[in-house]
PDB file of C-alpha atoms in Angstrom:
ATOM      1  CA  UNK A   1       5.375 -11.694 -16.299  1.00 68.00           C
ATOM      2  CA  UNK A   2       6.192 -10.360 -12.808  1.00 92.00           C
ATOM      3  CA  UNK A   3       6.021  -6.752 -14.004  1.00 92.00           C
ATOM      4  CA  UNK A   4       2.495  -7.233 -15.373  1.00 93.00           C
ATOM      5  CA  UNK A   5       1.400  -9.010 -12.183  1.00 93.00           C
ATOM      6  CA  UNK A   6       2.755  -6.130 -10.089  1.00 92.00           C
ATOM      7  CA  UNK A   7       0.801  -3.641 -12.216  1.00 95.00           C
ATOM      8  CA  UNK A   8      -2.344  -5.682 -11.554  1.00 94.00           C
ATOM      9  CA  UNK A   9      -1.648  -5.508  -7.796  1.00 92.00           C
ATOM     10  CA  UNK A  10      -1.258  -1.713  -7.922  1.00 93.00           C
ATOM     11  CA  UNK A  11      -4.425  -1.407 -10.018  1.00 95.00           C
ATOM     12  CA  UNK A  12      -6.326  -3.550  -7.507  1.00 94.00           C
ATOM     13  CA  UNK A  13      -4.957  -1.543  -4.577  1.00 93.00           C
ATOM     14  CA  UNK A  14      -6.094   1.749  -6.111  1.00 94.00           C
ATOM     15  CA  UNK A  15      -9.479   0.539  -7.331  1.00 95.00           C
ATOM     16  CA  UNK A  16     -10.507  -1.484  -4.294  1.00 94.00           C
ATOM     17  CA  UNK A  17      -8.719   0.021  -1.273  1.00 93.00           C
ATOM     18  CA  UNK A  18      -8.319   3.679  -2.212  1.00 92.00           C
ATOM     19  CA  UNK A  19     -11.433   4.192  -4.340  1.00 94.00           C
ATOM     20  CA  UNK A  20     -13.910   1.786  -2.721  1.00 94.00           C
ATOM     21  CA  UNK A  21     -12.550   1.704   0.836  1.00 92.00           C
ATOM     22  CA  UNK A  22     -12.228  -2.097   0.835  1.00 94.00           C
ATOM     23  CA  UNK A  23      -9.287  -2.402   3.237  1.00 92.00           C
ATOM     24  CA  UNK A  24      -9.517  -6.214   3.296  1.00 92.00           C
ATOM     25  CA  UNK A  25      -7.832  -6.222  -0.120  1.00 93.00           C
ATOM     26  CA  UNK A  26      -4.634  -4.971   1.537  1.00 91.00           C
ATOM     27  CA  UNK A  27      -3.890  -8.451   2.850  1.00 89.00           C
ATOM     28  CA  UNK A  28      -4.019  -9.738  -0.744  1.00 89.00           C
ATOM     29  CA  UNK A  29      -1.841  -7.069  -2.350  1.00 88.00           C
ATOM     30  CA  UNK A  30       0.746  -6.321   0.359  1.00 87.00           C
ATOM     31  CA  UNK A  31       2.656  -8.153   3.070  1.00 85.00           C
ATOM     32  CA  UNK A  32       2.999  -7.638   6.815  1.00 86.00           C
ATOM     33  CA  UNK A  33       4.099  -4.179   7.860  1.00 90.00           C
ATOM     34  CA  UNK A  34       3.255  -2.596   4.509  1.00 88.00           C
ATOM     35  CA  UNK A  35      -0.329  -3.879   4.632  1.00 89.00           C
ATOM     36  CA  UNK A  36      -0.659  -2.715   8.251  1.00 90.00           C
ATOM     37  CA  UNK A  37       0.746   0.748   7.474  1.00 91.00           C
ATOM     38  CA  UNK A  38      -1.554   1.106   4.450  1.00 90.00           C
ATOM     39  CA  UNK A  39      -4.558   0.083   6.559  1.00 90.00           C
ATOM     40  CA  UNK A  40      -3.695   2.742   9.185  1.00 91.00           C
ATOM     41  CA  UNK A  41      -3.299   5.406   6.505  1.00 91.00           C
ATOM     42  CA  UNK A  42      -6.068   4.662   3.973  1.00 92.00           C
ATOM     43  CA  UNK A  43      -8.914   4.301   6.499  1.00 90.00           C
ATOM     44  CA  UNK A  44      -8.450   7.701   8.179  1.00 92.00           C
ATOM     45  CA  UNK A  45      -7.666   9.332   4.825  1.00 91.00           C
ATOM     46  CA  UNK A  46     -10.952   8.092   3.350  1.00 92.00           C
ATOM     47  CA  UNK A  47     -12.766   9.312   6.478  1.00 93.00           C
ATOM     48  CA  UNK A  48     -11.337  12.783   5.801  1.00 94.00           C
ATOM     49  CA  UNK A  49     -12.045  12.692   2.052  1.00 93.00           C
ATOM     50  CA  UNK A  50     -15.029  10.330   1.710  1.00 93.00           C
ATOM     51  CA  UNK A  51     -15.478  10.958  -2.022  1.00 94.00           C
ATOM     52  CA  UNK A  52     -11.754  10.575  -2.800  1.00 92.00           C
ATOM     53  CA  UNK A  53     -10.919   8.913  -6.120  1.00 94.00           C
ATOM     54  CA  UNK A  54      -7.667   8.093  -7.862  1.00 94.00           C
ATOM     55  CA  UNK A  55      -7.695   7.678 -11.621  1.00 95.00           C
ATOM     56  CA  UNK A  56      -4.778   5.721 -13.017  1.00 96.00           C
ATOM     57  CA  UNK A  57      -3.338   7.634 -15.955  1.00 96.00           C
ATOM     58  CA  UNK A  58      -0.380   5.326 -16.546  1.00 96.00           C
ATOM     59  CA  UNK A  59       1.441   2.429 -14.906  1.00 97.00           C
ATOM     60  CA  UNK A  60       4.971   1.493 -15.869  1.00 97.00           C
ATOM     61  CA  UNK A  61       6.563  -1.636 -14.461  1.00 96.00           C
ATOM     62  CA  UNK A  62       9.984  -3.158 -14.625  1.00 94.00           C
ATOM     63  CA  UNK A  63      10.887  -6.180 -12.536  1.00 88.00           C
ATOM     64  CA  UNK A  64       9.475  -5.682  -9.037  1.00 87.00           C
ATOM     65  CA  UNK A  65       8.984  -1.907  -9.354  1.00 93.00           C
ATOM     66  CA  UNK A  66       5.883  -0.023 -10.519  1.00 95.00           C
ATOM     67  CA  UNK A  67       5.724   3.704 -11.224  1.00 96.00           C
ATOM     68  CA  UNK A  68       2.325   5.338 -11.477  1.00 95.00           C
ATOM     69  CA  UNK A  69       0.813   8.570 -12.743  1.00 96.00           C
ATOM     70  CA  UNK A  70      -2.511   9.378 -11.036  1.00 93.00           C
ATOM     71  CA  UNK A  71      -5.199  12.037 -11.181  1.00 93.00           C
ATOM     72  CA  UNK A  72      -6.875  12.613  -7.812  1.00 91.00           C
ATOM     73  CA  UNK A  73     -10.191  14.147  -6.832  1.00 91.00           C
ATOM     74  CA  UNK A  74     -12.097  14.479  -3.587  1.00 92.00           C
ATOM     75  CA  UNK A  75     -13.450  16.855  -0.988  1.00 94.00           C
ATOM     76  CA  UNK A  76     -11.713  17.453   2.347  1.00 93.00           C
ATOM     77  CA  UNK A  77     -14.657  17.062   4.746  1.00 95.00           C
ATOM     78  CA  UNK A  78     -12.974  15.754   7.902  1.00 94.00           C
ATOM     79  CA  UNK A  79      -9.827  16.486   9.877  1.00 93.00           C
ATOM     80  CA  UNK A  80      -6.673  15.066   8.303  1.00 89.00           C
ATOM     81  CA  UNK A  81      -3.377  14.987  10.187  1.00 88.00           C
ATOM     82  CA  UNK A  82      -4.428  17.913  12.372  1.00 91.00           C
ATOM     83  CA  UNK A  83      -5.758  19.997   9.474  1.00 89.00           C
ATOM     84  CA  UNK A  84      -9.411  21.038   9.712  1.00 93.00           C
ATOM     85  CA  UNK A  85     -11.699  20.366   6.732  1.00 94.00           C
ATOM     86  CA  UNK A  86     -11.450  22.858   3.879  1.00 92.00           C
ATOM     87  CA  UNK A  87     -14.207  21.581   1.592  1.00 90.00           C
ATOM     88  CA  UNK A  88     -11.606  21.364  -1.205  1.00 86.00           C
ATOM     89  CA  UNK A  89      -9.215  18.811  -2.671  1.00 74.00           C
ATOM     90  CA  UNK A  90      -5.944  19.089  -0.722  1.00 68.00           C
ATOM     91  CA  UNK A  91      -2.885  19.950  -2.738  1.00 64.00           C
ATOM     92  CA  UNK A  92      -1.150  16.752  -3.844  1.00 58.00           C
ATOM     93  CA  UNK A  93       2.639  16.704  -3.609  1.00 53.00           C
TER      94      UNK A  93
END
């Protein structure tokens, strides 16, 4: 049951925080330092790529670990980590 619950948390994180910009969900899906770090990363990232979307292709969970395969889209319209806007989707690595 824990593996399925963890997949639900990842799904909620992607759908609500990454795709909708609802950073309040971070307190529900992560603890302490992880939630704080995600809040400091996701907010500025969404400012740089305001139309950013992550599509979940597959989630695989075992115990307390979840592996994910995503498809990303978005337009780089604001500075991100010192890089000026390109008007394109940044290369994902």
